[in-house]
PDB file of C-alpha atoms in Angstrom:
ATOM      1  CA  MET A   1     -22.365  29.243   0.285  1.00  0.00           C
ATOM      2  CA  PRO A   2     -19.704  29.717  -2.305  1.00  0.00           C
ATOM      3  CA  SER A   3     -20.603  27.475  -5.435  1.00  0.00           C
ATOM      4  CA  SER A   4     -16.542  26.318  -5.307  1.00  0.00           C
ATOM      5  CA  ASP A   5     -17.476  24.857  -1.199  1.00  0.00           C
ATOM      6  CA  ARG A   6     -20.632  23.144  -2.118  1.00  0.00           C
ATOM      7  CA  ARG A   7     -18.340  21.475  -4.715  1.00  0.00           C
ATOM      8  CA  ALA A   8     -16.034  20.639  -2.472  1.00  0.00           C
ATOM      9  CA  ARG A   9     -18.204  19.745   0.201  1.00  0.00           C
ATOM     10  CA  GLU A  10     -19.587  17.763  -2.553  1.00  0.00           C
ATOM     11  CA  ARG A  11     -17.111  15.766  -3.860  1.00  0.00           C
ATOM     12  CA  GLN A  12     -15.687  15.086  -0.279  1.00  0.00           C
ATOM     13  CA  GLN A  13     -19.150  12.978   0.460  1.00  0.00           C
ATOM     14  CA  VAL A  14     -18.233  11.635  -2.933  1.00  0.00           C
ATOM     15  CA  ARG A  15     -14.886   9.938  -1.532  1.00  0.00           C
ATOM     16  CA  GLU A  16     -16.592   8.461   1.118  1.00  0.00           C
ATOM     17  CA  ARG A  17     -19.113   7.194  -0.872  1.00  0.00           C
ATOM     18  CA  ILE A  18     -16.769   5.458  -2.299  1.00  0.00           C
ATOM     19  CA  LEU A  19     -14.215   4.427   0.886  1.00  0.00           C
ATOM     20  CA  ALA A  20     -17.598   3.376   2.906  1.00  0.00           C
ATOM     21  CA  ALA A  21     -18.690   1.158  -0.527  1.00  0.00           C
ATOM     22  CA  ALA A  22     -14.502   0.152  -0.949  1.00  0.00           C
ATOM     23  CA  ARG A  23     -14.310  -1.659   2.556  1.00  0.00           C
ATOM     24  CA  ARG A  24     -17.426  -3.606   2.994  1.00  0.00           C
ATOM     25  CA  LEU A  25     -16.592  -4.792  -0.780  1.00  0.00           C
ATOM     26  CA  PHE A  26     -13.250  -5.297  -0.072  1.00  0.00           C
ATOM     27  CA  ALA A  27     -14.398  -7.507   3.781  1.00  0.00           C
ATOM     28  CA  GLN A  28     -16.221  -8.599   1.732  1.00  0.00           C
ATOM     29  CA  HIS A  29     -14.892 -10.168  -1.010  1.00  0.00           C
ATOM     30  CA  GLY A  30     -11.318  -9.814  -0.473  1.00  0.00           C
ATOM     31  CA  PHE A  31      -9.022  -7.490  -1.900  1.00  0.00           C
ATOM     32  CA  GLU A  32      -7.888  -9.185  -5.300  1.00  0.00           C
ATOM     33  CA  ALA A  33     -12.068 -10.159  -6.025  1.00  0.00           C
ATOM     34  CA  VAL A  34     -12.992  -6.484  -6.147  1.00  0.00           C
ATOM     35  CA  THR A  35     -12.531  -3.696  -8.932  1.00  0.00           C
ATOM     36  CA  LEU A  36     -13.147  -0.527  -9.244  1.00  0.00           C
ATOM     37  CA  ARG A  37     -16.038  -1.184 -11.417  1.00  0.00           C
ATOM     38  CA  LYS A  38     -17.572  -2.887  -8.736  1.00  0.00           C
ATOM     39  CA  ILE A  39     -17.075  -0.272  -5.685  1.00  0.00           C
ATOM     40  CA  ALA A  40     -18.890   2.716  -8.981  1.00  0.00           C
ATOM     41  CA  ALA A  41     -21.348   0.145  -8.966  1.00  0.00           C
ATOM     42  CA  ALA A  42     -21.917  -0.128  -5.772  1.00  0.00           C
ATOM     43  CA  ILE A  43     -22.520   3.468  -4.936  1.00  0.00           C
ATOM     44  CA  ASP A  44     -24.436   3.661  -8.634  1.00  0.00           C
ATOM     45  CA  TYR A  45     -21.564   5.913 -10.470  1.00  0.00           C
ATOM     46  CA  ALA A  46     -19.054   5.240 -13.791  1.00  0.00           C
ATOM     47  CA  PRO A  47     -15.814   3.804 -12.247  1.00  0.00           C
ATOM     48  CA  GLY A  48     -14.552   6.662 -14.077  1.00  0.00           C
ATOM     49  CA  ALA A  49     -15.630   8.397 -11.109  1.00  0.00           C
ATOM     50  CA  ILE A  50     -13.679   6.603  -9.063  1.00  0.00           C
ATOM     51  CA  TYR A  51     -10.503   7.983 -10.803  1.00  0.00           C
ATOM     52  CA  LEU A  52     -10.942  11.249 -10.440  1.00  0.00           C
ATOM     53  CA  HIS A  53     -10.479  10.393  -6.339  1.00  0.00           C
ATOM     54  CA  PHE A  54      -7.708   7.931  -6.610  1.00  0.00           C
ATOM     55  CA  LYS A  55      -5.644   7.182  -9.354  1.00  0.00           C
ATOM     56  CA  ASP A  56      -6.333   3.204  -9.289  1.00  0.00           C
ATOM     57  CA  LYS A  57      -7.154   0.369  -6.814  1.00  0.00           C
ATOM     58  CA  GLU A  58      -3.642   0.320  -4.533  1.00  0.00           C
ATOM     59  CA  GLU A  59      -3.713   3.760  -3.434  1.00  0.00           C
ATOM     60  CA  LEU A  60      -7.542   3.845  -2.649  1.00  0.00           C
ATOM     61  CA  ILE A  61      -6.539   0.662  -0.046  1.00  0.00           C
ATOM     62  CA  ARG A  62      -4.125   2.596   1.020  1.00  0.00           C
ATOM     63  CA  THR A  63      -5.830   6.001   2.295  1.00  0.00           C
ATOM     64  CA  LEU A  64      -8.492   2.653   3.766  1.00  0.00           C
ATOM     65  CA  CYS A  65      -5.252   1.706   5.946  1.00  0.00           C
ATOM     66  CA  LEU A  66      -4.444   4.905   6.909  1.00  0.00           C
ATOM     67  CA  ALA A  67      -7.635   6.310   8.000  1.00  0.00           C
ATOM     68  CA  ASP A  68      -8.844   2.965   9.750  1.00  0.00           C
ATOM     69  CA  PHE A  69      -5.160   2.478  11.410  1.00  0.00           C
ATOM     70  CA  ASP A  70      -5.666   6.038  12.691  1.00  0.00           C
ATOM     71  CA  ASP A  71      -9.102   5.489  13.947  1.00  0.00           C
ATOM     72  CA  LEU A  72      -7.337   2.429  15.788  1.00  0.00           C
ATOM     73  CA  THR A  73      -4.139   4.748  17.282  1.00  0.00           C
ATOM     74  CA  ARG A  74      -7.234   8.042  18.461  1.00  0.00           C
ATOM     75  CA  ALA A  75      -9.535   4.934  20.231  1.00  0.00           C
ATOM     76  CA  VAL A  76      -5.713   3.536  22.494  1.00  0.00           C
ATOM     77  CA  ALA A  77      -4.043   7.160  22.413  1.00  0.00           C
ATOM     78  CA  PRO A  78      -5.583   8.174  25.621  1.00  0.00           C
ATOM     79  CA  LEU A  79      -4.637   5.122  26.611  1.00  0.00           C
ATOM     80  CA  GLY A  80      -0.957   5.754  27.194  1.00  0.00           C
ATOM     81  CA  ARG A  81      -2.056   8.665  29.861  1.00  0.00           C
ATOM     82  CA  ILE A  82      -2.510   5.647  32.409  1.00  0.00           C
ATOM     83  CA  ALA A  83       0.758   4.130  34.497  1.00  0.00           C
ATOM     84  CA  ASP A  84       0.275   1.012  35.724  1.00  0.00           C
ATOM     85  CA  PRO A  85       2.326  -0.867  31.935  1.00  0.00           C
ATOM     86  CA  VAL A  86       0.252  -3.776  33.020  1.00  0.00           C
ATOM     87  CA  GLU A  87      -3.293  -2.346  33.800  1.00  0.00           C
ATOM     88  CA  ARG A  88      -2.389  -0.386  30.159  1.00  0.00           C
ATOM     89  CA  ILE A  89      -1.711  -3.007  27.856  1.00  0.00           C
ATOM     90  CA  ARG A  90      -4.930  -4.518  29.972  1.00  0.00           C
ATOM     91  CA  ARG A  91      -7.069  -1.873  28.228  1.00  0.00           C
ATOM     92  CA  ILE A  92      -5.223  -2.169  25.141  1.00  0.00           C
ATOM     93  CA  GLY A  93      -6.387  -5.417  24.610  1.00  0.00           C
ATOM     94  CA  ARG A  94     -10.070  -4.267  25.132  1.00  0.00           C
ATOM     95  CA  ALA A  95      -9.250  -1.610  22.957  1.00  0.00           C
ATOM     96  CA  TYR A  96      -8.114  -3.662  20.003  1.00  0.00           C
ATOM     97  CA  VAL A  97     -10.829  -6.171  20.983  1.00  0.00           C
ATOM     98  CA  ALA A  98     -13.973  -3.368  21.054  1.00  0.00           C
ATOM     99  CA  PHE A  99     -12.330  -1.819  17.927  1.00  0.00           C
ATOM    100  CA  ALA A 100     -13.358  -4.770  16.277  1.00  0.00           C
ATOM    101  CA  LEU A 101     -16.661  -5.216  17.630  1.00  0.00           C
ATOM    102  CA  LYS A 102     -17.286  -1.469  16.407  1.00  0.00           C
ATOM    103  CA  HIS A 103     -16.355  -1.245  13.102  1.00  0.00           C
ATOM    104  CA  PRO A 104     -15.616  -5.227  11.309  1.00  0.00           C
ATOM    105  CA  HIS A 105     -15.325  -4.404   8.036  1.00  0.00           C
ATOM    106  CA  SER A 106     -12.491  -2.276   9.164  1.00  0.00           C
ATOM    107  CA  TYR A 107     -11.050  -5.230  11.392  1.00  0.00           C
ATOM    108  CA  ARG A 108     -11.359  -7.098   8.589  1.00  0.00           C
ATOM    109  CA  LEU A 109      -9.124  -5.386   6.105  1.00  0.00           C
ATOM    110  CA  LEU A 110      -6.257  -4.204   8.290  1.00  0.00           C
ATOM    111  CA  PHE A 111      -5.723  -7.816  10.126  1.00  0.00           C
ATOM    112  CA  LEU A 112      -6.967 -10.708   8.046  1.00  0.00           C
ATOM    113  CA  GLN A 113      -7.087  -9.905   4.501  1.00  0.00           C
ATOM    114  CA  ARG A 114      -2.886  -8.983   2.870  1.00  0.00           C
ATOM    115  CA  SER A 115      -3.025  -5.511   1.426  1.00  0.00           C
ATOM    116  CA  PRO A 116      -0.243  -3.064  -0.450  1.00  0.00           C
ATOM    117  CA  TYR A 117      -0.440  -1.208   2.716  1.00  0.00           C
ATOM    118  CA  GLU A 118       2.024  -2.539   4.319  1.00  0.00           C
ATOM    119  CA  HIS A 119       4.939  -1.436   1.724  1.00  0.00           C
ATOM    120  CA  ASP A 120       3.660   2.235   1.597  1.00  0.00           C
ATOM    121  CA  GLU A 121       5.768   4.774   2.569  1.00  0.00           C
ATOM    122  CA  ARG A 122       3.288   6.428   4.927  1.00  0.00           C
ATOM    123  CA  ALA A 123       2.856   3.964   7.052  1.00  0.00           C
ATOM    124  CA  LEU A 124       6.612   2.741   6.813  1.00  0.00           C
ATOM    125  CA  GLU A 125       7.418   6.566   8.117  1.00  0.00           C
ATOM    126  CA  ARG A 126       4.552   5.671  11.348  1.00  0.00           C
ATOM    127  CA  ARG A 127       6.826   2.221  12.371  1.00  0.00           C
ATOM    128  CA  GLY A 128       8.367   2.129  15.081  1.00  0.00           C
ATOM    129  CA  ASP A 129       6.757   5.557  16.488  1.00  0.00           C
ATOM    130  CA  PRO A 130       4.447   5.136  19.829  1.00  0.00           C
ATOM    131  CA  ARG A 131       2.105   8.174  18.897  1.00  0.00           C
ATOM    132  CA  ARG A 132       1.369   6.709  15.647  1.00  0.00           C
ATOM    133  CA  ASP A 133       2.362   2.523  15.809  1.00  0.00           C
ATOM    134  CA  GLY A 134       0.020   0.418  17.611  1.00  0.00           C
ATOM    135  CA  HIS A 135       2.591  -2.562  17.888  1.00  0.00           C
ATOM    136  CA  ALA A 136       5.734   0.067  19.145  1.00  0.00           C
ATOM    137  CA  PHE A 137       2.992   2.095  21.721  1.00  0.00           C
ATOM    138  CA  LEU A 138       2.207  -1.733  23.284  1.00  0.00           C
ATOM    139  CA  LYS A 139       6.095  -2.616  23.053  1.00  0.00           C
ATOM    140  CA  LEU A 140       6.553   0.387  24.948  1.00  0.00           C
ATOM    141  CA  ALA A 141       3.960  -1.007  28.007  1.00  0.00           C
ATOM    142  CA  ALA A 142       5.781  -4.288  27.221  1.00  0.00           C
ATOM    143  CA  GLU A 143       9.209  -2.738  28.281  1.00  0.00           C
ATOM    144  CA  GLU A 144       7.871  -0.601  31.050  1.00  0.00           C
ATOM    145  CA  ALA A 145       5.986  -4.052  32.709  1.00  0.00           C
ATOM    146  CA  ILE A 146       9.685  -5.572  32.464  1.00  0.00           C
ATOM    147  CA  GLU A 147      11.247  -2.846  33.245  1.00  0.00           C
ATOM    148  CA  GLN A 148       9.043  -2.569  37.042  1.00  0.00           C
ATOM    149  CA  SER A 149       9.639  -6.906  37.010  1.00  0.00           C
ATOM    150  CA  ARG A 150       5.397  -6.341  36.343  1.00  0.00           C
ATOM    151  CA  LEU A 151       5.201  -9.763  34.877  1.00  0.00           C
ATOM    152  CA  ARG A 152       6.160 -13.350  35.382  1.00  0.00           C
ATOM    153  CA  GLU A 153      10.020 -14.449  35.093  1.00  0.00           C
ATOM    154  CA  GLY A 154       9.790 -15.697  31.964  1.00  0.00           C
ATOM    155  CA  TYR A 155       9.054 -12.911  30.392  1.00  0.00           C
ATOM    156  CA  ARG A 156      12.126 -10.464  29.045  1.00  0.00           C
ATOM    157  CA  ASP A 157      11.925 -10.064  26.072  1.00  0.00           C
ATOM    158  CA  ALA A 158       9.645  -6.854  25.378  1.00  0.00           C
ATOM    159  CA  GLU A 159       9.294  -7.828  21.306  1.00  0.00           C
ATOM    160  CA  LEU A 160       8.238 -11.824  22.639  1.00  0.00           C
ATOM    161  CA  VAL A 161       5.399 -10.225  24.854  1.00  0.00           C
ATOM    162  CA  THR A 162       3.969  -7.986  22.053  1.00  0.00           C
ATOM    163  CA  GLU A 163       3.591 -10.603  20.049  1.00  0.00           C
ATOM    164  CA  THR A 164       1.979 -12.504  21.701  1.00  0.00           C
ATOM    165  CA  PHE A 165      -0.158  -9.990  23.615  1.00  0.00           C
ATOM    166  CA  TRP A 166      -0.758  -9.438  19.886  1.00  0.00           C
ATOM    167  CA  ALA A 167      -1.234 -13.107  18.751  1.00  0.00           C
ATOM    168  CA  ALA A 168      -4.104 -13.841  21.922  1.00  0.00           C
ATOM    169  CA  VAL A 169      -5.953 -10.564  21.721  1.00  0.00           C
ATOM    170  CA  HIS A 170      -6.471 -11.081  17.665  1.00  0.00           C
ATOM    171  CA  GLY A 171      -7.409 -14.517  18.417  1.00  0.00           C
ATOM    172  CA  VAL A 172     -10.452 -13.206  20.954  1.00  0.00           C
ATOM    173  CA  ALA A 173     -11.011 -10.465  17.749  1.00  0.00           C
TER     174      ALA A 173
END
């Protein structure tokens, strides 16, 4: 194996260690309480090593959030093949809770803390695309259920159905 391949692989491994330590520390202590110095200490590296991978703490947070949202999206994407929108909505809820239980640090990072991710350019470009935005994916199912008269009479606002569902499932998670 050429040394350039080995170095690239080692660099990627260090990056993954940084991300894993950061995810754990952010979930445990909050974004504000964790410094790049603390992350470096957690993996026994000099603080400057992190700057070889991330411009700053904000970039590290955005990278984590995008990766975690991608994981959640991959978990629910196959549910798009379910024809019955009500069953799809049920399964989305189960997948969301399963993600929270399987990845508690990621869940806390994404949904229980304020993060700079919300204003990230890469995050904003995903908004409204059901293939990359869980809210849009669920809203599409709610719209289909409403069109098919599968929900109770009072539930005709797809946005309200979506928000109510997320709130309920988030509470369970």
